[in-house]
Amino acid sequence: MPYYTKMGQLPKHRHTQFRRPDGRLYCEEVFGTEGFVGPTSTLYHIHPPTQVTGWTTLYSCAPEYVETSVMRMRHIKSAGMKPKGDPVTGRVILFGNSDCEMSVCTPAEGMDYHFKNAQGDECIFVHFGAGTVYTMFGTLRFGPKDYIVIPKGTIYRMVFEPLKGADGRPNPLMPYGKFLCIETCNGSHIGPPRRYVSKATSQFLEHSPYCERDLRLPELPLTFDEVKPGGFEVRVKARDCVHSYHYDYHPLDIVGWDGCYYPYIFNIDDFMPITGKLHMPPPIHQTFEAHNFVICSFCPRMLDYHPAAVKVPYNHSNLDSDEVLYYVEGNFGSRKGIEVGSLTAHPQGIPHGPHPGTVEASLDATYTGELAVMCDTFRPLHPTKAALEIDDPNYPASWQGEHFPKLASGQIKLNGVHGVHGPDGKPIDRQHTADTWAP
Ligand SMILES: [Fe+2]
């Protein structure tokens, strides 16, 4: 995180004696990154965090990628994925590479253990559901459309509230909720785009689409002072395996911490879209970044306001990145056949763009209600077998067909044709010839 904060009890100086009410010392832990020169927090435990037993390897979580040499666009329909596992074991990896892994999770049960991803940062986008994440830095209450950023090494337990259907009974298709998880596996950390943060003060800059006030930091309760010899399991993800460790004390036994390394929440509705007179490129949607990938938020917003603006994105080639979009809600103007929970994947090297008919259909629009999360990676992404099982084989051919309906000869259709006025205040002439339009 870019800025310093603190919570709970702290001694006046770091690395000095700090005593519990019974006179014994609290156990200080420096939670440092990048060899102690990156963001760091200092935590004070009631008990030594080193007193663990067990260290059993439970299962491999190494993704198995398939069709790694196949170049094609994909449409993964995740809406029908059945609930399984808990908020950790239920994650189904759909895409990934050596920089990041993308999974979708529809939990079927709760976690009766704590979890630590010692392999990478996690960015969890909550699509449906609400609940609480209990972390060693305090408690985060989450709801729909929250990004929960959990930095590497954080011990946590994610607890969803049961979801009920319209009839008030538990929803068997989605008993707790659903989330998209993007995690790093290249040792980098997920944070705000560096261009939005002051180099001198780490403060969000004025042109950033969000700022400190939009972030929700951990709150109380912070400290769980419970003793149960060997009775607290913490599962640690490391080396592409999940290992089981046992603690004698509740792993969230911290009485205070301070620093710049902690989990937080940012709700996508608090992203203030940057709009323009003409189409703005995807970087204006960027919300987070890590080494070799970015995460973007496509939010409801006013569309381009030049009277001849084309409101949907132009055809484009991601020459240096693969692009995965997760569709959350709203009508995505440039694509047909996309469902809530769909993921589309467009590999670098193949141009993609609006579906047939969508350009003309968009010209009169002034607003889009689309909501989607995008992850662009700078190295090729690979699907997993689970992704292929729900891949629409017809998607790559969905751009076939007539893109532009014929208009009357010599006419150009301007967007907002009803009552559009030029800079001089006069109505815009609708009879300009194509390609020669000028206000
Ligand atoms: Fe794109």
Coordinates of C-alpha atoms and ligand atoms in Angstrom, one line a residue:
M1 CA 0.0 0.0 0.0
P2 CA 1.2 3.5 -0.7
Y3 CA 0.7 5.0 2.7
Y4 CA 1.4 4.5 6.4
T5 CA -1.2 3.6 8.9
K6 CA -1.4 2.0 12.4
M7 CA -3.8 0.1 14.5
G8 CA -4.0 -1.1 18.1
Q9 CA -1.3 -0.8 20.7
L10 CA 2.3 0.0 19.9
P11 CA 5.4 0.8 21.9
K12 CA 6.8 4.3 21.5
H13 CA 9.9 3.1 19.6
R14 CA 10.2 0.1 17.4
H15 CA 12.4 -2.8 18.6
T16 CA 12.1 -1.8 22.2
Q17 CA 10.6 -3.6 25.2
F18 CA 6.8 -3.8 24.9
R19 CA 5.1 -5.7 27.7
R20 CA 1.8 -7.5 28.1
P21 CA -0.3 -6.8 31.2
D22 CA 1.2 -9.8 32.9
G23 CA 4.8 -8.4 32.5
R24 CA 5.9 -10.7 29.7
L25 CA 7.1 -9.2 26.4
Y26 CA 5.0 -9.1 23.4
C27 CA 6.6 -10.7 20.3
E28 CA 7.6 -8.2 17.6
E29 CA 7.5 -9.4 14.0
V30 CA 8.8 -7.3 11.1
F31 CA 6.7 -8.2 8.1
G32 CA 9.0 -7.0 5.4
T33 CA 9.1 -7.3 1.6
E34 CA 11.8 -7.1 -1.1
G35 CA 14.6 -7.9 1.3
F36 CA 13.5 -5.3 3.9
V37 CA 13.6 -2.4 1.5
G38 CA 10.0 -2.8 0.2
P39 CA 6.8 -2.0 2.0
T40 CA 6.9 -3.3 5.6
S41 CA 4.7 -3.5 8.7
T42 CA 5.7 -4.2 12.2
L43 CA 3.4 -6.4 14.3
Y44 CA 3.1 -7.3 18.0
H45 CA 1.9 -10.8 18.8
I46 CA 0.8 -12.0 22.2
H47 CA 2.6 -15.3 21.6
P48 CA 5.7 -16.1 19.5
P49 CA 4.6 -16.6 15.9
T50 CA 7.3 -19.2 15.5
Q51 CA 5.7 -21.8 17.7
V52 CA 4.2 -24.1 15.0
T53 CA 4.0 -27.8 14.5
G54 CA 2.8 -30.0 11.7
W55 CA 4.1 -28.8 8.4
T56 CA 2.3 -31.5 6.4
T57 CA 1.9 -31.0 2.6
L58 CA -1.8 -31.4 1.9
Y59 CA -2.1 -31.0 -1.9
S60 CA -0.6 -29.6 -5.0
C61 CA -2.1 -26.4 -6.3
A62 CA 0.2 -26.1 -9.4
P63 CA -2.0 -25.2 -12.4
E64 CA -1.9 -27.5 -15.3
Y65 CA -2.1 -25.4 -18.5
V66 CA -3.3 -26.9 -21.8
E67 CA -3.2 -25.9 -25.4
T68 CA -0.2 -23.7 -24.6
S69 CA 0.7 -23.3 -28.2
V70 CA -2.9 -22.7 -29.5
M71 CA -3.7 -19.1 -30.7
R72 CA -7.4 -18.5 -30.5
M73 CA -9.9 -16.2 -28.8
R74 CA -12.0 -17.8 -26.1
H75 CA -15.3 -17.2 -24.4
I76 CA -15.4 -19.0 -21.0
K77 CA -18.9 -19.2 -19.5
S78 CA -18.5 -19.4 -15.8
A79 CA -22.1 -18.8 -14.9
G80 CA -22.8 -22.6 -14.8
M81 CA -19.9 -23.5 -12.6
K82 CA -21.1 -25.6 -9.7
P83 CA -20.3 -24.6 -6.2
K84 CA -17.4 -26.5 -4.7
G85 CA -14.9 -26.3 -1.9
D86 CA -14.4 -23.4 0.4
P87 CA -13.1 -19.9 -0.5
V88 CA -9.6 -21.4 -1.0
T89 CA -10.1 -25.0 -2.1
G90 CA -13.0 -24.0 -4.4
R91 CA -10.9 -21.7 -6.6
V92 CA -10.9 -23.0 -10.2
I93 CA -7.9 -21.6 -12.1
L94 CA -9.0 -20.7 -15.6
F95 CA -6.0 -18.8 -17.0
G96 CA -2.5 -18.1 -15.9
N97 CA 1.2 -17.9 -16.7
S98 CA 4.4 -17.5 -14.8
D99 CA 3.3 -14.0 -13.6
C100 CA -0.3 -14.5 -12.4
E101 CA -3.1 -17.0 -11.9
M102 CA -6.8 -16.2 -12.5
S103 CA -9.5 -18.3 -10.8
V104 CA -13.2 -18.2 -10.2
C105 CA -14.7 -19.5 -7.0
T106 CA -18.3 -20.3 -6.0
P107 CA -17.7 -21.7 -2.5
A108 CA -19.9 -24.5 -1.3
E109 CA -18.7 -24.5 2.3
G110 CA -16.9 -22.3 4.9
M111 CA -13.3 -22.4 6.0
D112 CA -12.6 -24.0 9.3
Y113 CA -8.9 -23.0 9.1
H114 CA -6.8 -19.9 8.3
F115 CA -4.9 -19.5 5.1
K116 CA -1.7 -17.8 4.1
N117 CA -0.7 -17.3 0.5
A118 CA 3.1 -17.2 0.9
Q119 CA 3.5 -17.3 -2.9
G120 CA 1.8 -14.1 -4.0
D121 CA -0.6 -11.2 -3.5
E122 CA -4.3 -11.8 -4.1
C123 CA -6.8 -9.5 -5.6
I124 CA -10.2 -10.9 -4.9
F125 CA -13.1 -9.3 -6.8
V126 CA -16.4 -10.2 -5.1
H127 CA -19.1 -10.6 -7.7
F128 CA -21.8 -11.9 -5.5
G129 CA -22.1 -12.3 -1.7
A130 CA -21.0 -10.5 1.4
G131 CA -19.1 -11.4 4.6
T132 CA -16.0 -10.8 6.6
V133 CA -12.3 -11.4 6.1
Y134 CA -10.5 -11.9 9.4
T135 CA -6.9 -11.0 9.0
M136 CA -3.8 -10.6 11.2
F137 CA -4.1 -6.9 10.4
G138 CA -7.8 -6.7 11.5
T139 CA -11.2 -7.2 10.1
L140 CA -12.5 -6.3 6.6
R141 CA -16.2 -6.5 5.9
F142 CA -16.9 -7.1 2.2
G143 CA -19.8 -7.0 -0.2
P144 CA -20.6 -7.1 -3.9
K145 CA -18.1 -5.4 -6.2
D146 CA -15.4 -5.1 -3.7
Y147 CA -11.8 -5.7 -4.7
I148 CA -10.1 -7.2 -1.6
V149 CA -6.3 -6.9 -1.9
I150 CA -4.5 -9.3 0.4
P151 CA -0.8 -9.0 0.3
K152 CA 1.5 -12.0 0.3
G153 CA 2.0 -13.7 3.7
T154 CA -1.2 -12.3 5.3
I155 CA -2.9 -14.9 7.5
Y156 CA -6.7 -14.7 6.9
R157 CA -10.0 -16.5 7.0
M158 CA -12.8 -15.5 4.6
V159 CA -16.3 -16.0 5.9
F160 CA -19.3 -15.6 3.6
E161 CA -22.8 -15.0 4.8
P162 CA -25.2 -17.6 3.4
L163 CA -27.0 -16.3 0.2
K164 CA -30.7 -16.8 -0.1
G165 CA -32.8 -16.9 -3.2
A166 CA -36.0 -14.9 -3.8
D167 CA -38.0 -17.4 -1.8
G168 CA -35.8 -16.8 1.2
R169 CA -34.3 -20.3 1.1
P170 CA -30.6 -21.0 0.6
N171 CA -29.5 -20.7 -3.0
P172 CA -28.2 -24.1 -4.1
L173 CA -26.5 -22.7 -7.2
M174 CA -24.6 -20.1 -5.2
P175 CA -24.9 -20.8 -1.5
Y176 CA -22.4 -18.1 -0.4
G177 CA -21.4 -16.0 -3.4
K178 CA -18.9 -15.9 -6.2
F179 CA -15.6 -14.2 -6.7
L180 CA -12.8 -13.7 -9.3
C181 CA -9.3 -14.0 -7.9
I182 CA -6.1 -12.7 -9.6
E183 CA -2.9 -13.6 -7.8
T184 CA 0.7 -13.0 -8.5
C185 CA 3.2 -15.8 -8.9
N186 CA 6.2 -13.8 -9.9
G187 CA 7.1 -12.3 -6.6
S188 CA 5.7 -8.9 -7.4
H189 CA 3.0 -7.0 -5.4
I190 CA -0.4 -5.7 -6.5
G191 CA -0.8 -2.0 -5.9
P192 CA -2.2 1.2 -7.5
P193 CA -0.7 2.3 -10.8
R194 CA 2.5 4.1 -10.0
R195 CA 1.6 7.0 -12.3
Y196 CA -1.3 7.8 -10.0
V197 CA 0.9 8.0 -6.8
S198 CA 3.3 10.9 -5.9
K199 CA 6.9 9.8 -5.9
A200 CA 7.6 12.3 -3.2
T201 CA 4.8 11.7 -0.7
S202 CA 3.1 8.4 -1.9
Q203 CA -0.1 10.4 -2.0
F204 CA -2.7 9.6 -4.7
L205 CA -2.4 12.4 -7.4
E206 CA -5.3 14.5 -8.7
H207 CA -5.6 12.7 -12.0
S208 CA -6.1 9.3 -10.2
P209 CA -9.6 7.8 -10.6
Y210 CA -9.6 7.0 -6.9
C211 CA -7.7 8.0 -3.8
E212 CA -7.1 7.2 -0.1
R213 CA -10.6 8.0 1.0
D214 CA -11.9 5.3 -1.3
L215 CA -9.9 2.6 0.4
R216 CA -11.3 0.6 3.3
L217 CA -8.7 -0.5 5.8
P218 CA -8.9 -3.2 8.4
E219 CA -11.0 -2.5 11.5
L220 CA -11.6 -4.0 14.9
P221 CA -11.7 -6.7 16.0
L222 CA -8.0 -7.2 15.7
T223 CA -6.9 -9.5 18.5
F224 CA -8.0 -13.1 19.2
D225 CA -6.4 -14.3 22.4
E226 CA -7.2 -18.0 22.4
V227 CA -5.1 -21.0 23.4
K228 CA -5.7 -24.5 22.1
P229 CA -2.5 -26.6 21.8
G230 CA -2.1 -27.7 18.2
G231 CA -5.6 -26.7 17.6
F232 CA -5.4 -23.9 15.1
E233 CA -4.6 -24.9 11.5
V234 CA -3.0 -22.4 9.2
R235 CA -2.7 -23.6 5.6
V236 CA 0.2 -22.1 3.7
K237 CA 0.4 -21.9 0.0
A238 CA 4.0 -22.1 -1.1
R239 CA 6.0 -23.8 -3.8
D240 CA 2.8 -24.6 -5.7
C241 CA 1.5 -26.7 -2.8
V242 CA -0.7 -26.1 0.2
H243 CA 0.9 -27.1 3.5
S244 CA -0.8 -27.5 6.9
Y245 CA 0.7 -25.9 9.9
H246 CA -0.7 -26.1 13.5
Y247 CA -0.5 -23.3 16.0
D248 CA -1.0 -23.6 19.8
Y249 CA -2.4 -20.0 19.8
H250 CA -4.9 -18.3 17.6
P251 CA -2.9 -17.1 14.6
L252 CA -4.6 -13.7 14.8
D253 CA -3.1 -12.7 18.2
I254 CA -1.7 -9.3 17.2
V255 CA -2.4 -6.4 19.6
G256 CA -1.1 -3.7 17.3
W257 CA 0.8 -3.0 14.1
D258 CA 1.9 -0.1 11.9
G259 CA 3.5 0.3 8.5
C260 CA 2.7 0.3 4.8
Y261 CA 1.9 -3.3 4.2
Y262 CA -1.6 -4.5 4.9
P263 CA -4.8 -5.7 3.2
Y264 CA -7.5 -3.3 2.1
I265 CA -10.7 -3.0 0.1
F266 CA -11.6 -0.9 -2.9
N267 CA -15.2 -1.0 -4.3
I268 CA -15.4 -0.8 -8.0
D269 CA -18.3 1.7 -7.8
D270 CA -15.8 4.1 -6.2
F271 CA -13.7 4.1 -9.4
M272 CA -14.4 7.5 -11.1
P273 CA -14.1 6.8 -14.8
I274 CA -12.0 9.1 -17.0
T275 CA -14.0 10.0 -20.0
G276 CA -13.2 11.9 -23.2
K277 CA -14.5 13.6 -26.3
L278 CA -13.2 10.6 -28.3
H279 CA -12.7 7.0 -27.3
M280 CA -10.2 6.7 -24.4
P281 CA -7.9 3.7 -24.4
P282 CA -7.9 0.9 -21.8
P283 CA -5.2 2.3 -19.6
I284 CA -7.7 4.9 -18.3
H285 CA -9.6 2.0 -16.7
Q286 CA -6.4 0.8 -14.9
T287 CA -7.0 0.2 -11.2
F288 CA -4.1 -2.0 -10.0
E289 CA -0.8 -3.2 -11.4
A290 CA 1.9 -5.8 -10.6
H291 CA 4.9 -6.9 -12.6
N292 CA 3.9 -8.0 -16.0
F293 CA 0.1 -7.5 -15.6
V294 CA -2.5 -4.9 -14.9
I295 CA -6.1 -5.0 -13.5
C296 CA -8.7 -2.6 -15.0
S297 CA -12.3 -1.6 -14.1
F298 CA -14.7 -0.9 -16.9
C299 CA -17.4 1.0 -15.1
P300 CA -20.7 2.7 -16.0
R301 CA -19.9 6.0 -17.5
M302 CA -20.8 8.8 -20.0
L303 CA -19.7 7.9 -23.5
D304 CA -17.6 10.0 -25.8
Y305 CA -19.1 13.4 -26.6
H306 CA -17.8 14.4 -30.0
P307 CA -20.8 14.5 -32.3
A308 CA -19.2 12.0 -34.7
A309 CA -17.6 9.8 -32.0
V310 CA -17.7 6.1 -32.4
K311 CA -18.8 4.9 -29.0
V312 CA -17.4 1.4 -29.0
P313 CA -13.7 0.5 -29.0
Y314 CA -12.0 0.4 -32.4
N315 CA -10.5 -2.8 -33.6
H316 CA -7.2 -3.2 -31.8
S317 CA -4.2 -5.5 -31.6
N318 CA -2.7 -6.2 -28.2
L319 CA 0.7 -6.6 -29.6
D320 CA 2.3 -6.9 -26.2
S321 CA -0.4 -8.3 -24.0
D322 CA -3.1 -11.0 -23.6
E323 CA -6.4 -9.7 -22.4
V324 CA -9.0 -11.4 -20.2
L325 CA -12.3 -9.6 -19.4
Y326 CA -14.6 -10.8 -16.7
Y327 CA -18.2 -9.5 -17.3
V328 CA -19.9 -8.4 -14.1
E329 CA -23.2 -6.7 -15.2
G330 CA -24.7 -4.4 -17.8
N331 CA -24.8 -4.6 -21.5
F332 CA -21.4 -4.7 -23.0
G333 CA -22.0 -2.6 -26.1
S334 CA -19.2 -4.0 -28.4
R335 CA -19.9 -7.7 -27.8
K336 CA -22.8 -10.0 -28.4
G337 CA -23.6 -13.2 -26.6
I338 CA -21.7 -12.3 -23.5
E339 CA -23.3 -13.3 -20.2
V340 CA -22.9 -12.2 -16.6
G341 CA -19.9 -14.2 -15.4
S342 CA -18.4 -14.7 -18.9
L343 CA -14.7 -14.4 -19.5
T344 CA -13.3 -13.5 -22.9
A345 CA -9.7 -14.1 -23.7
H346 CA -8.0 -12.3 -26.6
P347 CA -4.4 -13.3 -27.2
Q348 CA -1.7 -10.9 -28.4
G349 CA -1.2 -10.9 -32.1
I350 CA -4.8 -11.2 -33.1
P351 CA -6.8 -8.0 -33.6
H352 CA -10.2 -7.9 -32.0
G353 CA -12.9 -5.3 -31.9
P354 CA -16.7 -4.7 -32.1
H355 CA -19.0 -7.4 -33.1
P356 CA -21.0 -7.0 -36.3
G357 CA -23.6 -4.3 -36.0
T358 CA -22.5 -3.0 -32.7
V359 CA -20.7 0.1 -34.0
E360 CA -23.8 1.6 -35.7
A361 CA -26.0 0.4 -32.9
S362 CA -23.9 2.4 -30.4
L363 CA -23.7 5.8 -32.2
D364 CA -26.7 7.3 -30.5
A365 CA -25.8 6.1 -27.0
T366 CA -24.6 8.6 -24.5
Y367 CA -24.0 6.3 -21.5
T368 CA -22.9 2.7 -20.9
G369 CA -23.9 0.6 -17.9
E370 CA -21.3 -2.0 -18.5
L371 CA -19.3 -3.3 -15.6
A372 CA -16.3 -5.6 -16.1
V373 CA -12.9 -6.4 -14.7
M374 CA -10.0 -6.9 -17.0
C375 CA -6.6 -8.4 -16.5
D376 CA -4.0 -7.7 -19.2
T377 CA -0.8 -9.7 -19.1
F378 CA 2.4 -8.9 -20.9
R379 CA 3.3 -12.5 -21.4
P380 CA 1.0 -15.1 -23.0
L381 CA -1.7 -16.5 -20.9
H382 CA -2.6 -20.2 -21.0
P383 CA -6.0 -21.8 -20.3
T384 CA -6.5 -24.8 -18.0
K385 CA -8.5 -27.9 -18.7
A386 CA -11.3 -26.4 -16.5
A387 CA -11.4 -23.4 -18.8
L388 CA -11.7 -25.5 -22.0
E389 CA -14.6 -27.4 -20.5
I390 CA -16.7 -24.2 -20.5
D391 CA -15.3 -22.5 -23.6
D392 CA -17.7 -21.5 -26.3
P393 CA -16.2 -23.0 -29.5
N394 CA -18.1 -20.6 -31.7
Y395 CA -16.7 -17.4 -30.2
P396 CA -13.6 -17.0 -32.5
A397 CA -16.0 -16.9 -35.5
S398 CA -18.4 -14.5 -33.9
W399 CA -17.0 -11.5 -35.9
Q400 CA -18.2 -13.0 -39.2
G401 CA -21.1 -11.3 -40.9
E402 CA -22.1 -7.8 -42.0
H403 CA -20.7 -5.2 -39.7
F404 CA -22.3 -2.1 -41.2
P405 CA -25.8 -1.7 -42.4
K406 CA -26.2 0.4 -45.5
L407 CA -27.2 4.0 -45.1
A408 CA -28.7 6.2 -47.7
S409 CA -26.1 7.1 -50.3
G410 CA -23.8 10.0 -49.3
Q411 CA -25.0 10.1 -45.8
I412 CA -23.1 9.8 -42.6
K413 CA -24.9 9.0 -39.4
L414 CA -23.8 11.1 -36.5
N415 CA -24.3 10.1 -33.0
G416 CA -26.8 12.0 -31.0
V417 CA -28.4 13.1 -34.3
H418 CA -31.4 14.4 -32.4
G419 CA -30.5 18.0 -31.5
V420 CA -26.7 17.8 -31.9
H421 CA -25.2 21.3 -32.2
G422 CA -21.8 22.3 -33.3
P423 CA -19.4 24.6 -31.5
D424 CA -21.1 27.6 -33.1
G425 CA -24.4 26.6 -31.6
K426 CA -26.0 25.8 -34.9
P427 CA -27.5 22.3 -35.7
I428 CA -25.0 20.0 -37.2
D429 CA -25.6 19.3 -40.9
R430 CA -26.3 15.6 -41.3
Q431 CA -25.5 15.4 -45.0
H432 CA -21.8 15.6 -44.8
T433 CA -20.1 12.9 -46.8
A434 CA -18.3 10.1 -44.9
D435 CA -14.7 10.8 -44.0
T436 CA -15.0 14.5 -44.7
W437 CA -17.0 15.5 -41.7
A438 CA -15.9 18.6 -39.9
P439 CA -17.8 20.7 -37.4
Ligands
FE1 FE -9.3 -5.3 -26.1

